[in-house]
Short mmCIF file of C-alpha atoms and ligand atoms in Angstrom, two decimals:
data_model
loop_
_atom_site.label_atom_id
_atom_site.label_comp_id
_atom_site.label_asym_id
_atom_site.label_seq_id
_atom_site.Cartn_x
_atom_site.Cartn_y
_atom_site.Cartn_z
CA MET A 676 145.91 127.73 52.39
CA ASN A 677 144.84 126.05 55.58
CA LEU A 678 141.12 126.48 56.28
CA PRO A 679 139.24 126.29 59.59
CA VAL A 680 137.31 123.06 60.16
CA TYR A 681 133.63 123.63 60.91
CA LEU A 682 132.58 121.86 64.06
CA TYR A 683 129.53 119.88 65.12
CA GLY A 684 126.59 122.17 65.74
CA HIS A 685 127.26 124.29 62.67
CA PRO A 686 124.27 124.10 60.29
CA VAL A 687 126.50 123.70 57.19
CA LEU A 688 127.25 120.14 58.36
CA ARG A 689 123.57 119.23 58.25
CA LYS A 690 122.70 120.35 54.72
CA VAL A 691 122.64 118.15 51.62
CA SER A 692 125.46 119.28 49.30
CA GLU A 693 125.10 120.28 45.65
CA PRO A 694 126.67 118.51 42.65
CA VAL A 695 129.84 120.11 41.28
CA THR A 696 130.21 121.11 37.62
CA PRO A 697 133.46 121.66 35.63
CA ASP A 698 132.90 125.44 35.67
CA TYR A 699 133.11 125.52 39.49
CA PRO A 700 135.23 128.59 40.30
CA ASP A 701 138.80 127.89 41.49
CA LEU A 702 138.15 124.18 41.97
CA GLN A 703 141.84 123.15 41.86
CA LYS A 704 142.71 125.77 44.50
CA LEU A 705 139.85 124.58 46.72
CA ILE A 706 140.97 120.95 46.42
CA ALA A 707 144.59 121.92 47.27
CA ASP A 708 143.30 123.86 50.30
CA MET A 709 141.22 120.88 51.40
CA TYR A 710 144.29 118.59 51.29
CA GLU A 711 146.32 121.13 53.25
CA THR A 712 143.56 121.44 55.84
CA MET A 713 143.26 117.65 56.15
CA TYR A 714 147.03 117.22 56.61
CA THR A 715 147.24 120.06 59.16
CA SER A 716 144.49 118.50 61.25
CA GLU A 717 145.90 114.98 60.75
CA GLY A 718 142.74 113.53 59.25
CA VAL A 719 142.52 110.83 56.58
CA GLY A 720 139.52 112.40 54.88
CA LEU A 721 137.74 115.73 54.59
CA ALA A 722 134.45 116.68 52.95
CA ALA A 723 133.64 120.15 51.64
CA PRO A 724 130.86 120.86 54.22
CA GLN A 725 133.59 120.60 56.87
CA ILE A 726 135.23 123.69 55.42
CA GLY A 727 131.89 125.43 55.11
CA ARG A 728 130.89 124.59 51.55
CA ASN A 729 127.85 122.50 50.64
CA ASP A 730 129.43 121.08 47.50
CA ARG A 731 129.97 117.40 46.65
CA ILE A 732 133.77 117.27 47.05
CA VAL A 733 135.77 114.88 49.24
CA VAL A 734 139.52 114.45 49.67
CA ILE A 735 140.99 111.27 51.14
CA ASP A 736 144.56 110.27 51.93
CA ALA A 737 144.37 106.98 53.77
CA SER A 738 148.12 106.30 53.70
CA PRO A 739 148.63 107.14 57.44
CA VAL A 740 146.59 104.01 58.30
CA GLY A 741 148.24 101.93 55.54
CA ASP A 742 150.25 99.91 58.05
CA SER A 743 147.10 98.71 59.82
CA TYR A 744 144.91 98.38 56.73
CA GLU A 745 146.61 97.26 53.53
CA GLU A 746 143.78 98.53 51.30
CA CYS A 747 144.59 102.04 52.57
CA ARG A 748 148.26 101.96 51.55
CA ASP A 749 149.10 104.89 49.23
CA ARG A 750 145.41 105.59 48.64
CA LYS A 751 144.94 109.23 47.88
CA MET A 752 141.76 110.17 46.07
CA THR A 753 139.76 113.26 45.20
CA LEU A 754 136.06 112.41 44.91
CA ILE A 755 133.73 114.73 43.08
CA ASN A 756 130.05 113.80 42.92
CA PRO A 757 130.71 110.34 44.40
CA GLU A 758 128.01 107.67 44.33
CA ILE A 759 128.03 104.64 46.58
CA GLU A 760 126.39 101.30 46.02
CA ILE A 761 126.44 98.94 49.01
CA LEU A 762 127.66 95.47 47.97
CA ASP A 763 127.68 93.66 51.29
CA ASP A 764 125.02 93.08 53.91
CA GLU A 765 127.39 92.14 56.71
CA PRO A 766 128.15 95.24 58.78
CA VAL A 767 131.44 95.50 60.68
CA THR A 768 131.86 97.61 63.84
CA ARG A 769 134.95 99.81 64.20
CA TYR A 770 135.91 103.05 65.85
CA GLU A 771 135.61 106.25 63.84
CA GLY A 772 136.55 109.83 64.54
CA CYS A 773 135.80 113.03 62.70
CA LEU A 774 137.61 116.37 62.46
CA SER A 775 134.28 118.09 63.10
CA LEU A 776 133.94 116.17 66.39
CA PRO A 777 137.30 116.72 68.09
CA GLY A 778 138.13 114.48 71.03
CA LEU A 779 135.48 111.90 70.25
CA SER A 780 135.69 108.44 68.78
CA GLU A 781 132.82 105.96 68.71
CA LYS A 782 132.02 102.51 67.39
CA VAL A 783 130.17 102.66 64.08
CA LYS A 784 128.60 99.77 62.19
CA ARG A 785 129.11 99.85 58.44
CA VAL A 786 129.44 97.41 55.57
CA GLU A 787 132.98 97.25 54.22
CA LYS A 788 132.37 96.49 50.56
CA ILE A 789 131.03 99.12 48.20
CA ARG A 790 131.03 100.09 44.57
CA LEU A 791 132.15 103.70 44.20
CA ARG A 792 131.63 105.86 41.15
CA TRP A 793 133.08 109.35 41.01
CA VAL A 794 134.90 111.90 38.91
CA ASP A 795 138.31 113.15 39.93
CA GLU A 796 139.68 116.71 39.92
CA ASN A 797 139.99 116.52 36.09
CA PHE A 798 136.43 115.20 35.73
CA GLN A 799 137.71 111.79 34.65
CA GLU A 800 135.22 109.05 35.53
CA HIS A 801 136.13 106.23 37.91
CA ASP A 802 134.29 103.08 38.91
CA GLU A 803 135.84 100.82 41.53
CA ILE A 804 134.96 98.16 44.09
CA ILE A 805 136.35 99.29 47.43
CA SER A 806 136.60 97.23 50.59
CA GLY A 807 137.85 97.20 54.16
CA PHE A 808 138.69 100.31 56.12
CA LEU A 809 138.97 102.37 52.93
CA ALA A 810 135.30 101.61 52.20
CA ARG A 811 134.54 102.89 55.70
CA ILE A 812 136.44 106.15 55.16
CA VAL A 813 134.65 106.69 51.85
CA GLN A 814 131.23 106.12 53.43
CA HIS A 815 132.06 108.40 56.37
CA GLU A 816 133.10 111.23 54.03
CA CYS A 817 130.19 110.72 51.63
CA ASP A 818 127.81 110.85 54.60
CA HIS A 819 128.97 114.45 55.12
CA LEU A 820 127.66 115.29 51.63
CA GLU A 821 124.20 114.14 52.76
CA GLY A 822 124.33 116.22 55.94
CA LYS A 823 125.06 113.16 58.06
CA MET A 824 127.74 112.50 60.67
CA TYR A 825 128.97 109.25 62.20
CA ILE A 826 127.19 109.95 65.48
CA ASP A 827 123.93 109.46 63.54
CA HIS A 828 124.88 105.76 63.34
CA ILE A 829 125.73 105.10 66.99
CA THR A 830 123.43 103.48 69.53
CA PRO A 831 120.97 105.67 71.49
CA ILE A 832 122.76 104.69 74.70
CA ARG A 833 126.14 105.90 73.42
CA LYS A 834 124.54 109.05 72.08
CA GLN A 835 123.09 109.72 75.50
CA LEU A 836 126.48 109.10 77.14
CA ILE A 837 128.31 111.61 74.93
CA LYS A 838 125.54 114.22 75.05
CA GLY A 839 127.58 116.50 77.29
CA LYS A 840 130.65 116.30 75.07
CA LEU A 841 128.54 117.07 71.98
CA ALA A 842 127.07 120.09 73.75
CA ASP A 843 130.58 121.27 74.66
CA ILE A 844 131.63 121.14 71.00
CA ALA A 845 128.45 122.84 69.79
CA ASN A 846 128.81 125.59 72.42
CA ALA A 847 132.52 126.27 71.80
CA ARG A 848 133.55 124.95 75.21
CA ILE A 849 136.47 122.92 73.83
CA ARG A 850 139.97 123.61 72.61
CA CYS A 851 141.36 122.14 69.45
CA ASP A 852 144.87 121.71 68.01
CA TYR A 853 143.87 122.85 64.52
CA PRO A 854 141.97 125.97 63.40
CA VAL A 855 138.22 125.54 63.75
CA ARG A 856 134.99 127.41 63.26
CA TYR A 857 132.39 126.99 65.94
CA ALA A 858 128.65 126.98 65.43
CA PRO A 859 127.04 130.43 65.48
CA ARG A 860 125.86 131.41 68.96
CA LYS A 861 122.20 130.78 69.66
CA LYS A 862 120.30 133.92 70.58
NI1 NI B 680 133.93 113.35 59.37
#
């Protein structure tokens, strides 16, 4: 089932998400729905807060950018309770977008070498060194689990310049190609 993507301005995107346990109700269905939602909206990653749930679940399918970034080729991963350790101190600047911020793309500085520990949809443990653009996608998605978005990393000048566009998203003054849920109206 395709789910609406919650947009910037919605409070669910700003909460810290809860760890997931194996008794989580209908977890496999939720993960399948998250993949469907990500593919419908043509994203390469989606975190549970973006479909309105503050739970530590991320789906990634980086294969659409596999031609530009070899480390992304055929990389599909379901991250439950992921933990990131930064392994590099040399940040790289690249453009990022986010399904919760339609129409925007901004330069974001991040390191591109991390150690990632997670469990998959079967609660099997994984521990892997991840680099390049894939490391960026992972950090972007894991930020969502902490209530953070990529615009929190951009320069104050850029933030000022896109203020109007952010307000348009938060106030439902935009149109979007995929189903979305806008922030509740302020009284
Ligand atoms: Ni995002």
